[in-house]
Amino acid sequence: MSDQYLAFLIGLMGSVHCLGMCGPLAFAVPTLKKGWGFLVLDKLSYQGGRIISYCILGAITGLIGRQIWLAGAQQYISILSGILILIAAASRLFNFSAGRMNGKLLQPFNQLFGYALKHKANHLIIGIVNGFLPCGLVYLALTGALNTGGVNTAVEYMFWYGMGTVPLMFIAGISAGFTSAIFRRKLNQMIPYLMVMLGIWFILRGMELNIPYLSPAGAGTAICN
């Protein structure tokens, strides 16, 4: 499985989580001009803004990953990434709460959103702000970007992650939330299991057990871009 396909799959499957977390914010941004054309343009601008933020985060992560690759520590980082993902999955499966900390992290973003809405900022700006919102799923994607070993590849990884979140978020934005809360909750319950599979994959990849596709020899070797 290529990194781009994996990133897109994470975004696509995780977009239910995005809909629950960011959907209300997207729905709160009004379209100032009437008509379907303006509505579609605004919602696409919003999605584009999120992807811009993801790519910026990818570039920063790629710079860090490049240094790790140059230091020859990529195998250990892959294994450590897998362990951290498994811990994050366990926290969701067993309901370890970090609500107070999340509230403090979200407070400045909520204030920024309030300011942007008050001054009628366009959907692109709102999307960019939304893209920097602290989110476990984005952190999961950034972990994958870190393991690509280069700036260009990390940006590309985060671009495809963002593209994976677009279909559901866009349709929901157009229809003002076409899925029920029960449906979103059931699909959201699948995310920790996806995280478990990804965590195990990162660990096996770092161990280089010479298993085709799953843990190939030399999987930690990458060309830094």
mmCIF file of C-alpha atoms in Angstrom:
data_model
loop_
_atom_site.group_PDB
_atom_site.id
_atom_site.type_symbol
_atom_site.label_atom_id
_atom_site.label_comp_id
_atom_site.label_asym_id
_atom_site.label_seq_id
_atom_site.Cartn_x
_atom_site.Cartn_y
_atom_site.Cartn_z
ATOM 1 C CA MET A 1 0.000 0.000 0.000
ATOM 2 C CA SER A 2 1.457 3.361 -1.035
ATOM 3 C CA ASP A 3 1.755 6.217 1.445
ATOM 4 C CA GLN A 4 -0.615 8.339 -0.641
ATOM 5 C CA TYR A 5 -3.285 5.649 -0.720
ATOM 6 C CA LEU A 6 -2.903 5.065 3.010
ATOM 7 C CA ALA A 7 -3.217 8.804 3.723
ATOM 8 C CA PHE A 8 -6.346 9.074 1.558
ATOM 9 C CA LEU A 9 -7.866 6.029 3.290
ATOM 10 C CA ILE A 10 -7.201 7.512 6.747
ATOM 11 C CA GLY A 11 -8.863 10.745 5.682
ATOM 12 C CA LEU A 12 -11.822 9.002 4.060
ATOM 13 C CA MET A 13 -12.531 6.678 6.984
ATOM 14 C CA GLY A 14 -11.798 9.375 9.540
ATOM 15 C CA SER A 15 -14.012 11.972 7.873
ATOM 16 C CA VAL A 16 -16.911 10.764 10.017
ATOM 17 C CA HIS A 17 -14.882 11.948 12.998
ATOM 18 C CA CYS A 18 -14.196 15.226 11.155
ATOM 19 C CA LEU A 19 -17.913 15.638 10.559
ATOM 20 C CA GLY A 20 -18.652 15.262 14.250
ATOM 21 C CA MET A 21 -15.818 17.554 15.383
ATOM 22 C CA CYS A 22 -15.681 20.201 12.658
ATOM 23 C CA GLY A 23 -19.078 19.800 10.996
ATOM 24 C CA PRO A 24 -20.880 22.217 13.340
ATOM 25 C CA LEU A 25 -18.194 24.829 12.657
ATOM 26 C CA ALA A 26 -18.558 24.358 8.900
ATOM 27 C CA PHE A 27 -22.347 24.609 9.120
ATOM 28 C CA ALA A 28 -22.067 27.802 11.183
ATOM 29 C CA VAL A 29 -20.303 29.664 8.365
ATOM 30 C CA PRO A 30 -23.036 31.351 6.301
ATOM 31 C CA THR A 31 -23.000 31.783 2.538
ATOM 32 C CA LEU A 32 -23.520 35.506 2.053
ATOM 33 C CA LYS A 33 -24.645 35.276 -1.576
ATOM 34 C CA LYS A 34 -27.678 33.243 -2.559
ATOM 35 C CA GLY A 35 -27.623 30.479 -5.133
ATOM 36 C CA TRP A 36 -26.283 26.955 -5.479
ATOM 37 C CA GLY A 37 -23.217 28.126 -7.366
ATOM 38 C CA PHE A 38 -22.069 30.378 -4.521
ATOM 39 C CA LEU A 39 -22.874 27.673 -1.974
ATOM 40 C CA VAL A 40 -20.734 25.080 -3.793
ATOM 41 C CA LEU A 41 -17.896 27.587 -4.283
ATOM 42 C CA ASP A 42 -17.909 28.535 -0.596
ATOM 43 C CA LYS A 43 -17.894 24.935 0.589
ATOM 44 C CA LEU A 44 -15.077 24.016 -1.810
ATOM 45 C CA SER A 45 -13.118 27.045 -0.585
ATOM 46 C CA TYR A 46 -13.598 25.838 2.976
ATOM 47 C CA GLN A 47 -12.252 22.381 2.073
ATOM 48 C CA GLY A 48 -9.342 23.972 0.230
ATOM 49 C CA GLY A 49 -8.475 26.036 3.292
ATOM 50 C CA ARG A 50 -8.287 22.911 5.451
ATOM 51 C CA ILE A 51 -5.997 21.196 2.938
ATOM 52 C CA ILE A 52 -3.688 24.238 2.850
ATOM 53 C CA SER A 53 -3.288 23.991 6.619
ATOM 54 C CA TYR A 54 -2.649 20.249 6.447
ATOM 55 C CA CYS A 55 0.067 20.806 3.836
ATOM 56 C CA ILE A 56 1.733 23.459 6.010
ATOM 57 C CA LEU A 57 1.696 21.052 8.949
ATOM 58 C CA GLY A 58 3.049 18.377 6.611
ATOM 59 C CA ALA A 59 5.963 20.616 5.581
ATOM 60 C CA ILE A 60 6.889 21.246 9.220
ATOM 61 C CA THR A 61 6.614 17.548 10.016
ATOM 62 C CA GLY A 62 8.627 16.684 6.909
ATOM 63 C CA LEU A 63 11.499 18.909 8.032
ATOM 64 C CA ILE A 64 11.616 16.982 11.303
ATOM 65 C CA GLY A 65 11.312 13.645 9.529
ATOM 66 C CA ARG A 66 14.116 14.545 7.129
ATOM 67 C CA GLN A 67 16.511 15.088 10.020
ATOM 68 C CA ILE A 68 15.458 11.763 11.532
ATOM 69 C CA TRP A 69 16.088 9.992 8.229
ATOM 70 C CA LEU A 70 19.486 11.630 7.849
ATOM 71 C CA ALA A 71 20.349 10.445 11.373
ATOM 72 C CA GLY A 72 19.434 6.885 10.378
ATOM 73 C CA ALA A 73 16.801 6.532 13.119
ATOM 74 C CA GLN A 74 13.833 5.869 10.851
ATOM 75 C CA GLN A 75 13.278 2.278 12.010
ATOM 76 C CA TYR A 76 13.030 3.348 15.631
ATOM 77 C CA ILE A 77 10.722 6.247 14.774
ATOM 78 C CA SER A 78 8.412 3.911 12.863
ATOM 79 C CA ILE A 79 8.217 1.551 15.837
ATOM 80 C CA LEU A 80 7.744 4.433 18.294
ATOM 81 C CA SER A 81 5.019 5.902 16.067
ATOM 82 C CA GLY A 82 3.214 2.570 16.077
ATOM 83 C CA ILE A 83 3.404 2.332 19.868
ATOM 84 C CA LEU A 84 2.052 5.887 20.279
ATOM 85 C CA ILE A 85 -0.800 5.139 17.874
ATOM 86 C CA LEU A 86 -1.684 1.988 19.854
ATOM 87 C CA ILE A 87 -1.692 4.024 23.081
ATOM 88 C CA ALA A 88 -3.978 6.609 21.476
ATOM 89 C CA ALA A 89 -6.277 3.824 20.243
ATOM 90 C CA ALA A 90 -6.383 2.289 23.730
ATOM 91 C CA SER A 91 -7.310 5.670 25.212
ATOM 92 C CA ARG A 92 -10.319 5.806 22.892
ATOM 93 C CA LEU A 93 -11.307 2.174 23.329
ATOM 94 C CA PHE A 94 -11.161 2.381 27.125
ATOM 95 C CA ASN A 95 -12.414 5.966 27.418
ATOM 96 C CA PHE A 96 -9.372 7.601 28.962
ATOM 97 C CA SER A 97 -10.468 11.237 29.124
ATOM 98 C CA ALA A 98 -8.413 14.355 28.489
ATOM 99 C CA GLY A 99 -11.376 16.701 28.365
ATOM 100 C CA ARG A 100 -9.935 19.510 30.489
ATOM 101 C CA MET A 101 -6.712 19.649 28.472
ATOM 102 C CA ASN A 102 -8.640 19.584 25.195
ATOM 103 C CA GLY A 103 -10.800 22.435 26.433
ATOM 104 C CA LYS A 104 -7.726 24.588 27.080
ATOM 105 C CA LEU A 105 -6.275 23.747 23.663
ATOM 106 C CA LEU A 106 -9.530 24.551 21.890
ATOM 107 C CA GLN A 107 -10.213 27.831 23.677
ATOM 108 C CA PRO A 108 -7.976 30.077 21.498
ATOM 109 C CA PHE A 109 -9.314 28.422 18.349
ATOM 110 C CA ASN A 110 -12.909 28.990 19.463
ATOM 111 C CA GLN A 111 -12.085 32.653 20.063
ATOM 112 C CA LEU A 112 -10.461 32.898 16.638
ATOM 113 C CA PHE A 113 -13.490 31.271 15.000
ATOM 114 C CA GLY A 114 -15.789 33.670 16.823
ATOM 115 C CA TYR A 115 -13.737 36.634 15.612
ATOM 116 C CA ALA A 116 -13.713 35.343 12.018
ATOM 117 C CA LEU A 117 -17.464 34.742 11.986
ATOM 118 C CA LYS A 118 -18.167 38.132 13.541
ATOM 119 C CA HIS A 119 -16.148 39.876 10.829
ATOM 120 C CA LYS A 120 -17.630 37.665 8.079
ATOM 121 C CA ALA A 121 -14.351 36.091 6.990
ATOM 122 C CA ASN A 122 -14.586 34.050 3.790
ATOM 123 C CA HIS A 123 -14.773 30.272 3.771
ATOM 124 C CA LEU A 124 -11.136 29.855 2.715
ATOM 125 C CA ILE A 125 -9.897 31.668 5.833
ATOM 126 C CA ILE A 126 -12.296 29.719 8.062
ATOM 127 C CA GLY A 127 -11.042 26.481 6.502
ATOM 128 C CA ILE A 128 -7.409 27.414 7.120
ATOM 129 C CA VAL A 129 -8.170 28.138 10.784
ATOM 130 C CA ASN A 130 -10.105 24.867 11.023
ATOM 131 C CA GLY A 131 -7.153 22.939 9.596
ATOM 132 C CA PHE A 132 -4.956 23.970 12.527
ATOM 133 C CA LEU A 133 -7.552 22.881 15.067
ATOM 134 C CA PRO A 134 -6.060 20.338 17.540
ATOM 135 C CA CYS A 135 -7.364 16.952 16.414
ATOM 136 C CA GLY A 136 -6.310 13.395 17.190
ATOM 137 C CA LEU A 137 -6.989 12.267 13.643
ATOM 138 C CA VAL A 138 -4.748 14.975 12.214
ATOM 139 C CA TYR A 139 -2.026 13.930 14.670
ATOM 140 C CA LEU A 140 -2.438 10.372 13.399
ATOM 141 C CA ALA A 141 -1.980 11.592 9.822
ATOM 142 C CA LEU A 142 1.059 13.659 10.822
ATOM 143 C CA THR A 143 2.595 10.534 12.344
ATOM 144 C CA GLY A 144 2.333 8.906 8.943
ATOM 145 C CA ALA A 145 3.790 12.019 7.274
ATOM 146 C CA LEU A 146 6.723 11.938 9.705
ATOM 147 C CA ASN A 147 7.558 8.434 8.525
ATOM 148 C CA THR A 148 7.768 9.434 4.853
ATOM 149 C CA GLY A 149 11.222 10.888 5.471
ATOM 150 C CA GLY A 150 11.092 14.078 3.417
ATOM 151 C CA VAL A 151 9.434 17.472 3.103
ATOM 152 C CA ASN A 152 7.825 16.919 -0.306
ATOM 153 C CA THR A 153 6.587 13.449 0.576
ATOM 154 C CA ALA A 154 5.177 14.656 3.911
ATOM 155 C CA VAL A 155 3.320 17.515 2.199
ATOM 156 C CA GLU A 156 1.990 15.075 -0.399
ATOM 157 C CA TYR A 157 0.911 12.690 2.362
ATOM 158 C CA MET A 158 -1.039 15.414 4.169
ATOM 159 C CA PHE A 159 -2.538 16.632 0.884
ATOM 160 C CA TRP A 160 -3.994 13.195 0.189
ATOM 161 C CA TYR A 161 -5.135 12.893 3.790
ATOM 162 C CA GLY A 162 -7.024 16.165 3.354
ATOM 163 C CA MET A 163 -8.477 15.006 0.034
ATOM 164 C CA GLY A 164 -9.778 11.900 1.785
ATOM 165 C CA THR A 165 -11.777 14.034 4.210
ATOM 166 C CA VAL A 166 -13.322 16.164 1.454
ATOM 167 C CA PRO A 167 -16.145 13.985 0.024
ATOM 168 C CA LEU A 168 -18.127 13.507 3.234
ATOM 169 C CA MET A 169 -17.376 16.977 4.606
ATOM 170 C CA PHE A 170 -18.346 18.625 1.318
ATOM 171 C CA ILE A 171 -21.590 16.694 0.927
ATOM 172 C CA ALA A 172 -22.451 17.368 4.568
ATOM 173 C CA GLY A 173 -21.729 21.068 4.087
ATOM 174 C CA ILE A 174 -23.997 21.230 1.055
ATOM 175 C CA SER A 175 -26.827 19.313 2.709
ATOM 176 C CA ALA A 176 -26.261 20.781 6.213
ATOM 177 C CA GLY A 177 -25.552 17.390 7.780
ATOM 178 C CA PHE A 178 -27.124 14.505 5.887
ATOM 179 C CA THR A 179 -26.165 11.776 8.352
ATOM 180 C CA SER A 180 -27.809 11.140 11.691
ATOM 181 C CA ALA A 181 -25.924 11.432 14.978
ATOM 182 C CA ILE A 182 -26.424 7.691 15.605
ATOM 183 C CA PHE A 183 -24.923 6.796 12.224
ATOM 184 C CA ARG A 184 -21.906 9.061 12.802
ATOM 185 C CA ARG A 185 -21.409 7.655 16.292
ATOM 186 C CA LYS A 186 -21.395 4.057 15.044
ATOM 187 C CA LEU A 187 -18.880 4.801 12.302
ATOM 188 C CA ASN A 188 -16.788 6.850 14.717
ATOM 189 C CA GLN A 189 -16.492 3.777 16.922
ATOM 190 C CA MET A 190 -14.572 2.070 14.111
ATOM 191 C CA ILE A 191 -11.730 4.620 14.175
ATOM 192 C CA PRO A 192 -9.848 3.137 17.188
ATOM 193 C CA TYR A 193 -9.722 -0.222 15.407
ATOM 194 C CA LEU A 194 -8.291 1.478 12.320
ATOM 195 C CA MET A 195 -5.704 3.072 14.615
ATOM 196 C CA VAL A 196 -4.808 -0.353 16.053
ATOM 197 C CA MET A 197 -4.200 -1.743 12.558
ATOM 198 C CA LEU A 198 -2.089 1.279 11.604
ATOM 199 C CA GLY A 199 -0.103 1.075 14.835
ATOM 200 C CA ILE A 200 0.699 -2.589 14.273
ATOM 201 C CA TRP A 201 1.633 -1.842 10.655
ATOM 202 C CA PHE A 202 4.061 0.931 11.668
ATOM 203 C CA ILE A 203 5.694 -1.380 14.216
ATOM 204 C CA LEU A 204 6.060 -4.241 11.731
ATOM 205 C CA ARG A 205 7.347 -1.846 9.086
ATOM 206 C CA GLY A 206 10.024 -0.592 11.469
ATOM 207 C CA MET A 207 11.064 -4.134 12.384
ATOM 208 C CA GLU A 208 11.799 -4.957 8.705
ATOM 209 C CA LEU A 209 10.891 -8.655 8.955
ATOM 210 C CA ASN A 210 11.188 -9.188 5.193
ATOM 211 C CA ILE A 211 7.443 -9.785 4.816
ATOM 212 C CA PRO A 212 6.311 -8.470 1.405
ATOM 213 C CA TYR A 213 4.081 -5.360 1.616
ATOM 214 C CA LEU A 214 3.574 -5.747 5.376
ATOM 215 C CA SER A 215 7.150 -5.488 6.672
ATOM 216 C CA PRO A 216 9.592 -5.448 3.726
ATOM 217 C CA ALA A 217 13.324 -5.364 4.277
ATOM 218 C CA GLY A 218 14.659 -1.828 3.950
ATOM 219 C CA ALA A 219 11.220 -0.282 4.487
ATOM 220 C CA GLY A 220 12.799 2.332 6.705
ATOM 221 C CA THR A 221 15.039 3.544 3.884
ATOM 222 C CA ALA A 222 13.669 6.536 2.033
ATOM 223 C CA ILE A 223 14.895 9.250 -0.259
ATOM 224 C CA CYS A 224 14.661 12.629 1.459
ATOM 225 C CA ASN A 225 13.054 15.347 -0.627
#
